[in-house]
Amino acid sequence: MSTTTVHNIGDRSAAAFERARKLMPGGVNSPARAFGAVGGTPLFIDHAKGPYLYDIDGRRYLDYIGSWGPMILGHAHPEVIEAITQAAQRGTSYGAPTEAESGLAEQIIEAVDSVEKVRLVNSGTEATMSAIRVARGATGRDKIIKFAGNYHGHVDSLLVAAGSAAATLGVPDSPGVTAGAGQDTIVLSYNSCEQVAATFAEFPGQIAAVILEPVVGNMGCVPATAEFMACLRSETEKDGAILIFDEVMTGFRLALGGAQERYGIRPDMTTLGKIVGGGMPLGAYGGRADIMNQVLPAGKVFQAGTLSGNPVAVAAGSATLRLLREDPPYEQLETRGKQLAQGLDRAATEAGIPHQVQQVGSMVTLFFNPDPVHDWQGADRCDREAFGRYFWGLINEGIYMPCSQFESLFFSRLHTEAMIEETIDAAAKVLKTIA
Ligand code: KE4
């Protein structure tokens, strides 16, 4: 078992990180990028093109984070860049309505069947924060249910047993979130129909909403079971609670209509981000018209934003959704995802490493865990240290995986069969050094 991991970092990234840490907390603008879980210095990126990232030391990496999801078309797609450039030359923000916003809204409504009306915002966090407020305003109820290991952005009431960087860096319940902010949040185990039924029985008529990632990316790739989905839909319907699918990660990634299209479940509200903005800051929340008409100025639930519906971000999102509709990549992504999952499973088996590989479409996770992962309790038993060695071993092979066991990897439509084979070969080489 090798104990030392070579953090093969270029001098320029090391110097850049030293400078950044003097200026910004932890030297980053989002903790997920800090390499906190894997140790060492984060790579500073110079540019990206297609399936590749290029760091400031001139090294090229096959990219498996894709900006944590948005880059399904690959980096710097010429038609997306052209749309951004054209929009920017007409002004970057007006603070007044534009037809382009209606165009993107139509594209979202056309793609996601359960969305009858939609509001554009600036991030996934804003989308989930707003959806929770609207659900509470629409039902007049306070309590919400979320699931351990699910991450919905840094919303106070949802930063409770959160996944992603919160789990990675050991702050699933962040300091600064007051007891008041979290007192109405009920945290259950993902995939537990029993806990959902028992909670609705205990709090009849008191639960405003249930929010979940329909396929979790933020504890690694953990899909909901069909039974879990069915019980969520029936329990919320029976009780009059609002079912919110947080599809910030899965929206437009697992299907044009998101995870809900694959499961055939119709939530009452959906939150979106990442791909919907084409890599620019844009999120959205939407759902049943009777619920969305509660939002000011149609209704009384307040939600606002200076840059919401920003013309440049809207142009990027609209071009991205157009390209996904014109030439859907989803069959190819499923085939490549299975190829990668089977290859990683074979490589870890040959290396004699206890592991699980879980995959849905272009979301894949190699868990360093002897048992299947259905919930946070399972994910939390992973061997984090082994993951760190795997991560750095692949960096040294020019493969950039998510820097945490509790993140799904993503790949783009530009990742070819040969690139996936190259990744599997590199993983086989690295995993042999870990065993
Ligand atoms: P943003 O506010 O980061 O745009 O979206 C929050 C969010 C909401 N819901 C889900 C399901 C999400 O995955 C996210 C954000 N995902 C993380 C990666 N797991 C973003 C990366 C980061 O925090 O830097």
Coordinates of C-alpha atoms and ligand atoms in Angstrom, one line a residue:
M1 CA 0.0 0.0 0.0
S2 CA 1.7 3.2 -1.1
T3 CA 1.6 5.8 1.7
T4 CA 3.0 8.8 -0.1
T5 CA 1.0 10.6 -2.8
V6 CA 2.9 12.7 -5.2
H7 CA 1.1 16.1 -5.5
N8 CA 2.6 16.8 -8.9
I9 CA 1.7 20.5 -9.0
G10 CA 3.4 23.0 -11.3
D11 CA 5.2 26.0 -9.8
R12 CA 2.8 28.5 -11.2
S13 CA -0.3 26.9 -9.5
A14 CA 1.6 26.7 -6.2
A15 CA 2.5 30.4 -6.4
A16 CA -0.9 31.4 -7.5
F17 CA -2.5 29.5 -4.6
E18 CA -0.1 31.2 -2.1
R19 CA -1.2 34.6 -3.5
A20 CA -4.9 33.7 -3.6
R21 CA -4.9 32.5 0.0
K22 CA -3.8 36.0 1.1
L23 CA -6.8 37.5 -0.7
M24 CA -9.7 35.1 -0.5
P25 CA -10.8 32.6 2.2
G26 CA -8.9 29.4 1.5
G27 CA -7.8 31.0 -1.8
V28 CA -11.0 30.0 -3.6
N29 CA -14.4 31.4 -4.3
S30 CA -16.1 28.1 -3.7
P31 CA -14.9 25.4 -1.2
A32 CA -15.5 22.5 -3.5
R33 CA -12.5 23.7 -5.6
A34 CA -10.1 23.8 -2.7
F35 CA -8.9 20.2 -2.8
G36 CA -9.6 20.1 0.9
A37 CA -10.6 16.4 0.8
V38 CA -7.7 15.2 -1.3
G39 CA -4.9 17.5 0.1
G40 CA -2.4 19.4 -1.9
T41 CA -2.7 22.5 -4.0
P42 CA -5.5 23.2 -6.4
L43 CA -4.6 23.5 -10.1
F44 CA -5.1 27.0 -11.4
I45 CA -6.7 26.9 -14.8
D46 CA -5.6 29.0 -17.8
H47 CA -8.3 28.0 -20.3
A48 CA -10.5 25.1 -21.5
K49 CA -11.5 23.7 -24.8
G50 CA -13.8 20.8 -25.7
P51 CA -13.2 18.0 -23.1
Y52 CA -9.9 19.5 -21.9
L53 CA -8.7 21.8 -19.1
Y54 CA -5.3 23.5 -19.4
D55 CA -3.6 24.7 -16.2
I56 CA -1.3 27.7 -15.9
D57 CA 1.7 25.4 -16.0
G58 CA 0.7 24.3 -19.5
R59 CA -0.6 20.9 -18.5
R60 CA -3.6 19.4 -20.2
Y61 CA -6.3 17.3 -18.4
L62 CA -9.2 15.3 -19.6
D63 CA -12.0 17.0 -17.7
Y64 CA -14.4 15.0 -15.5
I65 CA -16.0 17.9 -13.6
G66 CA -17.1 20.1 -16.5
S67 CA -17.4 23.1 -14.1
W68 CA -19.4 20.7 -11.7
G69 CA -22.0 20.0 -14.4
P70 CA -22.6 22.8 -16.9
M71 CA -20.2 21.9 -19.7
I72 CA -22.2 19.0 -21.2
L73 CA -21.4 20.4 -24.7
G74 CA -17.7 20.7 -23.9
H75 CA -15.8 23.9 -23.1
A76 CA -16.0 27.0 -25.3
H77 CA -18.6 25.5 -27.7
P78 CA -18.3 27.9 -30.7
E79 CA -22.1 28.5 -31.0
V80 CA -22.4 29.3 -27.3
I81 CA -19.4 31.6 -27.4
E82 CA -20.9 33.4 -30.4
A83 CA -24.2 33.8 -28.6
I84 CA -22.5 35.3 -25.6
T85 CA -20.4 37.6 -27.7
Q86 CA -23.4 38.8 -29.7
A87 CA -25.5 39.4 -26.5
A88 CA -22.6 41.2 -24.7
Q89 CA -22.2 43.6 -27.6
R90 CA -25.8 44.7 -27.2
G91 CA -25.2 45.5 -23.5
T92 CA -24.6 43.3 -20.5
S93 CA -27.6 44.1 -18.4
Y94 CA -30.7 46.3 -18.7
G95 CA -32.8 45.8 -15.5
A96 CA -35.8 45.6 -17.8
P97 CA -37.6 42.6 -19.5
T98 CA -36.4 41.2 -22.8
E99 CA -37.9 38.8 -25.3
A100 CA -34.8 36.6 -24.9
E101 CA -35.9 35.7 -21.3
S102 CA -39.3 34.6 -22.7
G103 CA -37.4 32.5 -25.3
L104 CA -35.4 30.7 -22.6
A105 CA -38.5 30.3 -20.5
E106 CA -40.3 28.7 -23.5
Q107 CA -37.3 26.3 -24.0
I108 CA -37.4 25.2 -20.3
I109 CA -41.2 24.7 -20.3
E110 CA -41.0 22.8 -23.6
A111 CA -38.2 20.5 -22.2
V112 CA -39.5 19.9 -18.7
D113 CA -43.1 18.7 -18.9
S114 CA -44.0 19.5 -15.2
V115 CA -42.9 23.1 -15.5
E116 CA -45.8 25.3 -16.5
K117 CA -44.3 28.6 -15.4
V118 CA -40.7 29.5 -14.5
R119 CA -38.7 32.2 -12.9
L120 CA -35.1 32.8 -13.9
V121 CA -32.5 33.5 -11.1
N122 CA -28.7 33.6 -10.9
S123 CA -27.7 30.3 -9.3
G124 CA -28.9 27.0 -8.1
T125 CA -28.9 28.2 -4.6
E126 CA -31.2 31.1 -5.5
A127 CA -33.4 28.6 -7.2
T128 CA -33.8 26.3 -4.2
M129 CA -34.0 29.1 -1.7
S130 CA -36.8 30.7 -3.7
A131 CA -38.6 27.4 -4.3
I132 CA -38.7 26.6 -0.6
R133 CA -40.1 30.1 0.2
V134 CA -42.8 29.8 -2.5
A135 CA -43.8 26.3 -1.3
R136 CA -44.1 27.7 2.3
G137 CA -46.0 30.7 1.0
A138 CA -48.3 28.7 -1.2
T139 CA -49.2 26.1 1.5
G140 CA -49.0 28.3 4.6
R141 CA -47.0 25.6 6.2
D142 CA -43.5 25.8 7.8
K143 CA -41.9 22.4 7.8
I144 CA -39.7 21.0 5.0
I145 CA -38.2 17.6 4.5
K146 CA -34.7 17.1 3.0
F147 CA -32.4 14.1 2.9
A148 CA -29.0 13.6 4.5
G149 CA -26.2 13.9 1.9
N150 CA -28.4 15.9 -0.5
Y151 CA -26.9 19.4 -1.2
H152 CA -29.2 22.2 -2.4
G153 CA -26.8 25.1 -2.3
H154 CA -26.0 27.3 0.7
V155 CA -29.5 28.1 1.8
D156 CA -29.6 28.4 5.6
S157 CA -32.6 26.1 6.0
L158 CA -31.1 23.5 3.7
L159 CA -27.5 23.6 5.0
V160 CA -28.5 20.8 7.4
A161 CA -26.8 17.4 6.8
A162 CA -25.8 18.8 3.4
G163 CA -23.7 16.9 0.9
S164 CA -21.0 18.1 -1.6
A165 CA -18.4 20.4 -0.1
A166 CA -20.3 20.6 3.2
A167 CA -19.9 16.8 3.6
T168 CA -16.4 16.8 2.1
L169 CA -15.1 19.4 4.5
G170 CA -16.9 18.1 7.5
V171 CA -19.4 20.9 7.9
P172 CA -22.7 19.3 6.9
D173 CA -24.3 21.6 9.5
S174 CA -22.6 24.9 9.0
P175 CA -21.7 27.3 11.8
G176 CA -23.7 30.5 11.3
V177 CA -26.9 28.6 10.5
T178 CA -29.1 29.5 13.5
A179 CA -31.3 27.0 15.3
G180 CA -34.2 29.1 14.1
A181 CA -33.2 28.7 10.5
G182 CA -33.0 25.0 10.7
Q183 CA -35.8 24.3 13.2
D184 CA -38.4 23.5 10.6
T185 CA -36.1 21.3 8.5
I186 CA -36.6 17.6 9.0
V187 CA -33.7 15.5 7.7
L188 CA -34.4 11.9 6.7
S189 CA -32.4 9.1 5.1
Y190 CA -32.4 9.0 1.3
N191 CA -34.3 6.1 -0.2
S192 CA -36.2 5.4 3.0
C193 CA -39.9 5.2 2.3
E194 CA -40.6 4.1 5.9
Q195 CA -39.1 7.4 7.3
V196 CA -41.1 9.5 4.8
A197 CA -44.4 7.8 5.6
A198 CA -43.7 8.0 9.4
T199 CA -42.9 11.7 9.1
F200 CA -46.1 12.6 7.3
A201 CA -48.0 10.5 9.8
E202 CA -46.4 12.5 12.6
F203 CA -46.9 15.9 11.1
P204 CA -50.2 15.7 9.1
G205 CA -50.9 19.0 7.2
Q206 CA -47.7 20.7 8.5
I207 CA -45.2 19.9 5.8
A208 CA -44.8 22.6 3.1
A209 CA -42.4 20.6 0.8
V210 CA -40.1 17.7 0.3
I211 CA -37.0 18.6 -1.6
L212 CA -34.5 16.0 -3.0
E213 CA -32.0 15.4 -5.7
P214 CA -33.8 12.7 -7.8
V215 CA -30.4 11.3 -8.6
V216 CA -27.9 12.4 -6.0
G217 CA -24.6 13.8 -7.2
N218 CA -23.6 15.4 -3.9
M219 CA -22.7 12.3 -2.0
G220 CA -21.4 10.6 -5.1
C221 CA -23.8 9.2 -7.7
V222 CA -26.7 7.7 -5.7
P223 CA -30.0 7.1 -7.6
A224 CA -33.4 7.1 -6.0
T225 CA -35.1 3.8 -6.1
A226 CA -38.4 3.6 -8.1
E227 CA -40.2 2.7 -4.8
F228 CA -38.8 5.8 -3.1
M229 CA -39.9 8.0 -5.9
A230 CA -43.4 6.5 -5.9
C231 CA -43.8 6.9 -2.1
L232 CA -42.6 10.5 -2.2
R233 CA -45.2 11.3 -4.9
S234 CA -48.0 9.5 -3.1
E235 CA -47.3 10.8 0.4
T236 CA -47.0 14.4 -0.8
E237 CA -50.1 14.2 -2.9
K238 CA -52.1 12.7 0.0
D239 CA -51.0 15.4 2.4
G240 CA -51.0 18.4 0.1
A241 CA -47.3 19.0 0.5
I242 CA -45.2 20.2 -2.5
L243 CA -42.7 17.8 -4.1
I244 CA -39.6 19.7 -5.3
F245 CA -37.1 18.0 -7.6
D246 CA -33.8 19.7 -7.2
E247 CA -32.5 19.1 -10.8
V248 CA -29.8 21.7 -10.7
M249 CA -27.3 18.9 -11.4
T250 CA -29.6 16.4 -13.3
G251 CA -31.6 18.8 -15.3
F252 CA -30.7 18.6 -19.1
R253 CA -27.9 16.2 -18.1
L254 CA -29.8 12.9 -17.6
A255 CA -32.4 13.7 -20.3
L256 CA -33.6 16.8 -21.9
G257 CA -36.5 16.6 -19.4
G258 CA -34.1 15.8 -16.6
A259 CA -34.3 12.9 -14.1
Q260 CA -38.1 13.3 -13.9
E261 CA -38.3 12.2 -17.5
R262 CA -36.4 9.0 -16.8
Y263 CA -38.4 8.2 -13.6
G264 CA -41.8 9.2 -15.1
I265 CA -42.6 11.2 -11.9
R266 CA -44.2 14.6 -12.1
P267 CA -43.0 16.9 -9.3
D268 CA -44.9 20.0 -8.3
M269 CA -41.8 22.2 -8.6
T270 CA -38.3 21.8 -10.2
T271 CA -35.1 23.8 -9.6
L272 CA -32.5 24.1 -12.3
G273 CA -29.0 25.5 -12.7
K274 CA -25.6 24.6 -14.3
I275 CA -26.5 23.4 -17.8
V276 CA -29.5 25.8 -18.1
G277 CA -27.0 28.7 -18.0
G278 CA -24.5 27.1 -20.4
G279 CA -21.7 27.9 -17.9
M280 CA -22.9 31.4 -17.1
P281 CA -24.5 32.4 -13.8
L282 CA -28.1 31.4 -14.3
G283 CA -30.6 29.2 -12.3
A284 CA -34.3 28.8 -12.5
Y285 CA -37.3 27.4 -10.5
G286 CA -40.7 26.5 -11.9
G287 CA -43.6 24.1 -11.7
R288 CA -47.3 24.1 -11.5
A289 CA -48.9 27.4 -12.7
D290 CA -51.1 27.6 -9.6
I291 CA -48.0 27.5 -7.4
M292 CA -45.8 29.8 -9.5
N293 CA -48.6 32.4 -9.7
Q294 CA -48.0 32.9 -6.0
V295 CA -44.7 34.7 -6.9
L296 CA -44.6 38.5 -6.8
P297 CA -45.9 40.4 -8.8
A298 CA -48.4 37.8 -9.9
G299 CA -48.8 36.7 -6.2
K300 CA -47.5 37.8 -2.9
V301 CA -44.4 35.7 -2.3
F302 CA -41.4 38.0 -2.6
Q303 CA -38.4 37.1 -4.8
A304 CA -36.2 39.4 -6.8
G305 CA -32.7 39.9 -8.4
T306 CA -30.9 42.7 -10.2
L307 CA -29.3 40.3 -12.7
S308 CA -32.1 37.7 -13.0
G309 CA -32.7 36.9 -16.6
N310 CA -29.4 38.7 -17.6
P311 CA -29.2 38.9 -21.4
V312 CA -25.7 37.4 -21.6
A313 CA -26.4 34.5 -19.3
V314 CA -29.7 33.9 -21.1
A315 CA -28.0 33.8 -24.4
A316 CA -25.6 31.2 -23.2
G317 CA -28.4 29.1 -21.7
S318 CA -30.6 29.4 -24.7
A319 CA -27.9 28.4 -27.2
T320 CA -27.0 25.4 -25.0
L321 CA -30.6 24.2 -24.7
R322 CA -31.1 24.7 -28.5
L323 CA -28.1 22.6 -29.3
L324 CA -29.2 19.9 -26.8
R325 CA -32.7 19.8 -28.5
E326 CA -31.4 19.9 -32.0
D327 CA -29.0 17.0 -31.5
P328 CA -29.7 15.2 -28.2
P329 CA -26.5 13.5 -26.8
Y330 CA -28.3 11.3 -24.2
E331 CA -28.0 7.9 -25.9
Q332 CA -24.3 8.5 -26.5
L333 CA -23.8 9.7 -22.9
E334 CA -25.6 6.6 -21.5
T335 CA -23.3 4.3 -23.6
R336 CA -20.2 6.2 -22.6
G337 CA -21.3 6.2 -19.0
K338 CA -21.8 2.4 -19.0
Q339 CA -18.4 2.0 -20.7
L340 CA -16.7 4.1 -18.0
A341 CA -18.6 2.4 -15.1
Q342 CA -17.8 -1.1 -16.3
G343 CA -14.2 -0.2 -17.0
L344 CA -13.7 1.3 -13.5
D345 CA -15.4 -1.7 -11.9
R346 CA -13.1 -4.1 -13.8
A347 CA -10.0 -2.0 -12.9
A348 CA -10.8 -1.8 -9.2
T349 CA -11.7 -5.5 -9.1
E350 CA -8.4 -6.5 -10.7
A351 CA -6.6 -4.3 -8.2
G352 CA -8.4 -6.1 -5.4
I353 CA -9.9 -2.9 -4.0
P354 CA -13.3 -3.1 -2.2
H355 CA -15.5 -0.7 -4.3
Q356 CA -18.8 0.1 -5.8
V357 CA -19.4 1.9 -9.1
Q358 CA -22.8 3.6 -9.5
Q359 CA -23.8 5.3 -12.8
V360 CA -26.8 7.1 -14.3
G361 CA -26.1 8.5 -17.8
S362 CA -23.0 10.7 -17.6
M363 CA -23.0 10.7 -13.8
V364 CA -20.6 8.1 -12.4
T365 CA -18.9 7.5 -9.1
L366 CA -16.3 5.0 -8.0
F367 CA -17.0 4.5 -4.3
F368 CA -14.1 3.2 -2.1
N369 CA -16.7 1.2 -0.2
P370 CA -17.4 -2.6 0.0
D371 CA -21.1 -2.1 0.0
P372 CA -23.6 -0.4 -2.4
V373 CA -24.3 3.2 -1.5
H374 CA -28.0 4.0 -1.1
D375 CA -27.8 6.9 1.4
W376 CA -25.5 9.1 3.4
Q377 CA -24.9 6.5 6.1
G378 CA -23.5 4.3 3.3
A379 CA -21.5 7.0 1.6
D380 CA -20.0 8.1 4.9
R381 CA -18.3 4.7 5.2
C382 CA -16.1 5.3 2.1
D383 CA -12.3 5.3 2.4
R384 CA -11.6 8.9 1.9
E385 CA -7.9 8.5 2.1
A386 CA -7.9 5.9 -0.7
F387 CA -10.0 8.2 -2.8
G388 CA -7.4 11.0 -2.3
R389 CA -4.6 8.8 -3.7
Y390 CA -6.8 7.8 -6.6
F391 CA -7.5 11.4 -7.4
W392 CA -3.9 12.5 -7.3
G393 CA -2.7 9.4 -9.2
L394 CA -5.1 10.4 -12.0
I395 CA -4.0 14.0 -12.0
N396 CA -0.5 12.7 -12.6
E397 CA -2.0 10.8 -15.6
G398 CA -3.6 13.9 -17.0
I399 CA -7.1 13.0 -15.8
Y400 CA -9.0 15.6 -13.7
M401 CA -11.6 13.8 -11.5
P402 CA -13.9 15.6 -9.0
C403 CA -11.7 16.3 -5.9
S404 CA -14.0 14.5 -3.5
Q405 CA -15.5 11.1 -2.9
F406 CA -18.8 12.9 -2.4
E407 CA -19.2 14.3 -5.9
S408 CA -20.3 12.7 -9.1
L409 CA -18.1 12.9 -12.1
F410 CA -19.5 14.4 -15.3
F411 CA -18.4 14.1 -18.9
S412 CA -19.4 15.9 -22.0
R413 CA -20.6 14.8 -25.4
L414 CA -17.1 15.4 -26.7
H415 CA -15.6 12.6 -24.5
T416 CA -15.0 9.9 -27.1
E417 CA -14.9 6.1 -26.6
A418 CA -11.1 6.3 -26.9
M419 CA -10.9 9.0 -24.2
I420 CA -13.0 6.8 -21.9
E421 CA -10.7 3.8 -22.6
E422 CA -7.7 6.1 -21.9
T423 CA -9.3 7.0 -18.6
I424 CA -9.9 3.3 -17.7
D425 CA -6.3 2.4 -18.5
A426 CA -5.1 5.3 -16.3
A427 CA -7.4 4.3 -13.5
A428 CA -6.2 0.6 -13.7
K429 CA -2.6 1.8 -13.4
V430 CA -3.4 4.1 -10.4
L431 CA -5.6 1.6 -8.6
K432 CA -2.8 -1.0 -8.6
T433 CA -0.7 1.4 -6.6
I434 CA -3.4 1.9 -4.0
A435 CA -4.3 -1.7 -3.2
Ligands
KE4_1 P1 -25.1 26.8 -7.1 O1 -25.6 27.8 -6.1 O2 -23.7 26.3 -6.7 O3 -25.2 27.3 -8.6 O4 -26.1 25.5 -7.0 C1 -26.3 24.9 -5.8 C2 -26.7 23.5 -6.0 C3 -28.0 23.2 -5.9 N1 -28.5 21.9 -6.1 C4 -27.7 20.9 -6.4 C5 -28.2 19.5 -6.7 C6 -26.3 21.2 -6.7 O5 -25.5 20.2 -7.0 C7 -25.8 22.5 -6.4 C8 -24.3 22.8 -6.6 N2 -23.5 21.7 -6.8 C9 -22.1 21.9 -6.4 C10 -21.3 20.6 -6.8 N3 -21.7 19.5 -6.1 C11 -21.5 23.1 -7.0 C12 -20.0 23.2 -6.8 C13 -19.6 24.3 -5.8 O6 -20.2 24.4 -4.8 O7 -18.6 24.9 -6.1

